[in-house]
Structures are given as structure tokens and as C-alpha cells.
CSV table of C-alpha atoms in Angstrom, one decimal:
chain,number,residue,atom,x,y,z
A,1,ASP,CA,43.7,92.3,164.5
A,2,GLY,CA,46.2,90.1,162.6
A,3,GLY,CA,48.4,87.7,164.5
A,4,ILE,CA,49.3,84.2,165.5
A,5,THR,CA,47.3,82.2,167.9
A,6,GLN,CA,48.8,79.2,169.7
A,7,SER,CA,46.7,76.8,171.8
A,8,PRO,CA,46.7,75.6,174.4
A,9,LYS,CA,48.9,77.9,176.4
A,10,TYR,CA,49.6,75.2,179.1
A,11,LEU,CA,49.3,71.5,178.5
A,12,PHE,CA,49.9,68.5,180.8
A,13,ARG,CA,50.2,65.0,179.4
A,14,LYS,CA,51.2,61.6,180.6
A,15,GLU,CA,54.3,60.0,179.2
A,16,GLY,CA,53.6,58.0,176.0
A,17,GLN,CA,50.7,60.1,174.8
A,18,ASN,CA,50.8,62.0,171.6
A,19,VAL,CA,50.0,65.7,171.9
A,20,THR,CA,49.0,68.2,169.2
A,21,LEU,CA,49.7,71.9,169.5
A,22,SER,CA,47.7,74.3,167.4
A,23,CYS,CA,49.1,77.3,165.5
A,24,GLU,CA,46.9,79.6,163.4
A,25,GLN,CA,47.8,82.8,161.7
A,26,ASN,CA,45.6,85.4,159.9
A,27,LEU,CA,48.5,87.4,158.5
A,28,ASN,CA,48.4,85.7,155.1
A,29,HIS,CA,52.0,84.6,155.6
A,30,ASP,CA,53.5,81.8,153.4
A,31,ALA,CA,56.2,80.7,155.8
A,32,MET,CA,55.5,79.1,159.2
A,33,TYR,CA,57.9,77.7,161.8
A,34,TRP,CA,57.9,75.7,165.0
A,35,TYR,CA,60.6,76.2,167.6
A,36,ARG,CA,61.4,74.6,170.9
A,37,GLN,CA,62.9,76.5,173.9
A,38,ASP,CA,64.5,74.9,176.9
A,39,PRO,CA,65.6,76.8,180.0
A,40,GLY,CA,68.8,78.7,179.4
A,41,GLN,CA,68.9,77.7,175.8
A,42,GLY,CA,68.2,79.5,172.6
A,43,LEU,CA,65.3,78.7,170.2
A,44,ARG,CA,65.8,75.5,168.2
A,45,LEU,CA,64.0,74.9,164.9
A,46,ILE,CA,61.8,71.8,164.8
A,47,TYR,CA,60.0,72.1,161.4
A,48,TYR,CA,59.3,74.9,159.0
A,49,SER,CA,56.9,75.2,156.0
A,50,GLN,CA,57.4,77.6,153.1
A,51,ILE,CA,54.1,76.8,151.3
A,52,VAL,CA,51.0,74.8,151.8
A,53,ASN,CA,51.4,71.0,151.6
A,54,ASP,CA,55.2,71.3,152.0
A,55,PHE,CA,57.4,71.3,155.1
A,56,GLN,CA,61.0,70.6,156.0
A,57,LYS,CA,62.8,69.3,159.0
A,58,GLY,CA,64.7,71.6,161.2
A,59,ASP,CA,67.5,70.8,163.6
A,60,ILE,CA,65.5,68.7,166.1
A,61,ALA,CA,62.7,67.1,164.1
A,62,GLU,CA,63.0,63.6,165.6
A,63,GLY,CA,59.8,62.7,167.6
A,64,TYR,CA,57.7,65.5,166.1
A,65,SER,CA,55.4,65.7,163.1
A,66,VAL,CA,53.6,68.5,161.3
A,67,SER,CA,51.1,69.2,158.6
A,68,ARG,CA,50.3,72.2,156.4
A,69,GLU,CA,47.0,71.5,154.8
A,70,LYS,CA,45.9,75.2,155.0
A,71,LYS,CA,47.9,78.4,154.6
A,72,GLU,CA,46.8,79.7,158.0
A,73,SER,CA,47.4,76.5,160.0
A,74,PHE,CA,50.5,74.6,161.0
A,75,PRO,CA,49.8,72.1,163.9
A,76,LEU,CA,52.7,70.3,165.6
A,77,THR,CA,52.3,66.8,167.1
A,78,VAL,CA,54.7,65.8,169.8
A,79,THR,CA,54.8,62.0,169.5
A,80,SER,CA,55.6,59.4,172.1
A,81,ALA,CA,58.9,59.0,170.3
A,82,GLN,CA,60.1,62.4,171.6
A,83,LYS,CA,62.4,61.5,174.5
A,84,ASN,CA,62.2,64.7,176.4
A,85,PRO,CA,59.0,66.6,175.3
A,86,THR,CA,58.7,68.9,178.3
A,87,ALA,CA,59.5,72.4,176.9
A,88,PHE,CA,58.2,75.7,175.7
A,89,TYR,CA,57.0,75.6,172.1
A,90,LEU,CA,56.8,78.7,169.9
A,91,CYS,CA,55.2,79.1,166.5
A,92,ALA,CA,56.2,81.8,164.1
A,93,SER,CA,55.4,83.1,160.6
A,94,SER,CA,56.9,85.4,158.1
A,95,THR,CA,56.0,87.0,154.9
A,96,GLN,CA,58.9,85.4,153.0
A,97,ALA,CA,60.5,82.1,153.7
A,98,GLY,CA,62.8,83.0,156.6
A,99,ILE,CA,65.3,85.0,154.6
A,100,PHE,CA,64.1,88.6,154.6
A,101,GLY,CA,60.7,88.3,156.1
A,102,GLU,CA,59.9,89.9,159.5
A,103,LEU,CA,59.1,87.2,162.0
A,104,PHE,CA,55.9,87.2,164.0
A,105,PHE,CA,55.5,84.9,167.0
A,106,GLY,CA,52.7,83.3,168.9
A,107,GLU,CA,52.5,83.5,172.7
A,108,GLY,CA,53.8,79.9,173.1
A,109,SER,CA,52.6,76.6,174.5
A,110,ARG,CA,54.2,75.2,177.6
A,111,LEU,CA,54.0,71.4,177.5
A,112,THR,CA,54.7,69.4,180.7
A,113,VAL,CA,54.9,65.6,180.5
A,114,LEU,CA,54.2,63.9,183.8
B,1,LYS,CA,81.6,77.1,169.1
B,2,ASN,CA,78.1,78.5,168.7
B,3,GLU,CA,77.3,80.1,165.4
B,4,VAL,CA,75.7,83.0,167.2
B,5,GLU,CA,77.2,84.5,170.4
B,6,GLN,CA,75.6,87.2,172.5
B,7,SER,CA,77.2,89.3,175.2
B,8,PRO,CA,76.6,89.8,178.0
B,9,GLN,CA,74.4,86.9,178.9
B,10,ASN,CA,73.0,88.8,181.8
B,11,LEU,CA,72.8,92.5,182.4
B,12,THR,CA,71.5,94.6,185.3
B,13,ALA,CA,71.0,98.3,185.0
B,14,GLN,CA,69.5,101.3,186.8
B,15,GLU,CA,66.7,103.1,185.2
B,16,GLY,CA,67.9,105.7,182.8
B,17,GLU,CA,71.2,104.0,181.9
B,18,PHE,CA,72.3,103.4,178.3
B,19,ILE,CA,72.3,99.7,177.5
B,20,THR,CA,74.4,97.9,174.8
B,21,ILE,CA,73.9,94.2,173.8
B,22,ASN,CA,76.2,92.6,171.3
B,23,CYS,CA,75.8,89.8,168.8
B,24,SER,CA,78.6,88.1,166.9
B,25,TYR,CA,78.1,85.4,164.4
B,26,SER,CA,80.4,83.1,162.5
B,27,VAL,CA,78.2,82.4,159.4
B,28,GLY,CA,77.8,84.7,156.4
B,29,ILE,CA,74.3,86.2,156.5
B,30,SER,CA,72.2,88.7,154.6
B,31,ALA,CA,70.2,90.2,157.5
B,32,LEU,CA,69.6,89.8,161.2
B,33,HIS,CA,66.6,90.0,163.5
B,34,TRP,CA,66.6,91.4,167.0
B,35,LEU,CA,63.8,90.0,169.1
B,36,GLN,CA,62.4,90.7,172.6
B,37,GLN,CA,61.1,87.9,174.8
B,38,HIS,CA,58.8,88.9,177.6
B,39,PRO,CA,58.8,87.1,181.0
B,40,GLY,CA,55.7,85.3,180.0
B,41,GLY,CA,57.5,83.8,177.0
B,42,GLY,CA,55.9,85.7,174.1
B,43,ILE,CA,58.4,87.1,171.5
B,44,VAL,CA,58.1,90.3,169.4
B,45,SER,CA,60.3,91.3,166.6
B,46,LEU,CA,62.1,94.6,167.3
B,47,PHE,CA,64.2,95.0,164.1
B,48,MET,CA,65.3,93.3,161.0
B,49,LEU,CA,68.3,94.9,159.4
B,50,SER,CA,70.8,94.1,156.7
B,51,SER,CA,73.1,97.2,156.9
B,52,GLY,CA,73.7,100.3,158.8
B,53,LYS,CA,71.4,101.4,161.6
B,54,LYS,CA,67.7,101.4,162.5
B,55,LYS,CA,66.0,103.4,165.2
B,56,HIS,CA,62.6,102.8,166.8
B,57,GLY,CA,61.9,105.0,169.8
B,58,ARG,CA,64.6,104.4,172.4
B,59,LEU,CA,65.9,101.4,170.6
B,60,ILE,CA,68.7,101.5,168.1
B,61,ALA,CA,70.2,98.5,166.2
B,62,THR,CA,73.4,98.5,164.2
B,63,ILE,CA,74.9,95.9,162.0
B,64,ASN,CA,78.2,95.4,160.2
B,65,ILE,CA,77.7,92.5,157.8
B,66,GLN,CA,81.4,92.3,156.9
B,67,GLU,CA,82.6,92.2,160.5
B,68,LYS,CA,79.7,89.8,161.4
B,69,HIS,CA,78.6,91.9,164.3
B,70,SER,CA,75.4,93.6,165.4
B,71,SER,CA,74.5,95.7,168.5
B,72,LEU,CA,71.3,96.7,170.1
B,73,HIS,CA,71.2,99.9,172.2
B,74,ILE,CA,68.6,101.1,174.6
B,75,THR,CA,68.7,104.7,175.6
B,76,ALA,CA,67.2,105.9,178.8
B,77,SER,CA,66.4,102.4,180.0
B,78,HIS,CA,63.2,101.7,181.9
B,79,PRO,CA,62.0,98.8,184.1
B,80,ARG,CA,59.5,97.8,181.3
B,81,ASP,CA,62.6,97.1,179.1
B,82,SER,CA,63.3,94.1,181.3
B,83,ALA,CA,63.2,91.1,179.0
B,84,VAL,CA,65.4,88.7,177.1
B,85,TYR,CA,66.9,90.1,173.9
B,86,ILE,CA,67.7,87.6,171.2
B,87,CYS,CA,69.6,88.1,167.9
B,88,ALA,CA,68.9,85.8,165.0
B,89,PRO,CA,70.6,85.7,161.6
B,90,THR,CA,67.8,85.4,159.1
B,91,ASP,CA,69.4,83.1,156.6
B,92,LYS,CA,70.1,80.3,158.9
B,93,LEU,CA,67.0,80.2,161.1
B,94,ILE,CA,69.3,80.0,164.2
B,95,PHE,CA,69.1,82.1,167.3
B,96,GLY,CA,71.4,83.4,170.0
B,97,THR,CA,70.8,82.2,173.6
B,98,GLY,CA,69.7,85.7,174.5
B,99,THR,CA,70.7,88.5,176.9
B,100,ARG,CA,68.6,88.8,180.0
B,101,LEU,CA,68.2,92.4,180.9
B,102,GLN,CA,66.9,93.6,184.2
B,103,VAL,CA,66.3,97.4,184.7
B,104,PHE,CA,65.7,98.5,188.3
B,105,PRO,CA,63.9,101.8,189.3
């Protein structure tokens, strides 16, 4: 079945450590996105990519980095520069670059920094 | 002021009731998503619409692009409809904060 796979589902890390969250899709979608969700708040865009080897910063990119070396993969690294990394992270993809494409989401990764 | 406003923020209903969730936005858009977030966090897309009305089972979504308003209706609500419902204008990659719906038997 086609879909988006995020891993790990739960992740605990010590303060100051970099963490990489995986996002893989087999939907053959060009566009992929990373969002952050905090309790009581809406989804906020971290980074998005419309095509392989290209990505753009979203509203809250500081302290995060991404790569898009393959169409199906869009990993997110939460660096030690991110001041408040504990959050729920969601990856999504769409057939077209965010404008008219239906969005598909992964199940999310919950990061807790101790 | 948020670019996307949803109302109500929280909604409680008895099984079988008709539910309406509203979404207003201040930006000009071409289309809008309605999404459902389950208690575990996963999100599924319910509708993407740019005009008029769409229906899928007990769910109906309407949009008026000129008035910058969309509604999601659930007919004959059921406890399994309990979730957070989120509207998201497609052009701006922004999301409403969601409406938390709880349906009791």
C-alpha cells in the first residue's frame, strides 16, 4: 500500500544532541513537507521541498535542517541550535507543490528532549 | 489576528447530532483542505475543495471563496468521529488551530 512512513514514532534525546527524523514516501509525490505541532497550536511549517535537491525554509526553520537527495526521502534533523525541540513532528507529501495537491501525512514522530 | 480562524475551538455532541465546524480566513486562496487528526496524532485528508460543496459519506464540506469561509458538516455524528478537525488554505501552507470534537454515545 502507498503511504508515508515516519520513524521513529517516539524519540527521547538529551539536550544538545542532534536528532534525525526519517520520512519516506512511496506515493511518487514531488512535494514533501515537515510540520511541527505543539499542544494547543496549529501545525507550523518547518521546511518544504518541491523537487529533489531543492528545499525552502518555512516559518520556523531555525534550528532545523533537511535534505532531499531522493524523491522518496525527506529527513529532518533537529539540531542543538533548536531552543525548544520537544514537539510532535509531522511529515506530509502532495502530488503538486502545495497548491492544489491533496495532502498525505505520516503518523508523526514525538520528540522529547530531556 | 490569525490568518485562519476556526470555530468553535471545542465541540461536544451526542451521538446522532448534526455537527458544523466553521473556518474563516483572511488571505486570498484558491482552495482549502479539511483534515482530521486522530487522538494518536495521525492526520488524514478529508476534502480539498475550491468551490461549492463536496460530500463523502456523512461528511459535507462547503466553501465560498469570495466570502473567505468554509464549513464542515457531519450528519448523524458517531463517537468514532471524535477527533480534531483542521482547515488549511492550500496556497499558504498554513493551518487553523483545529476544532476538537467529542461525540458521546
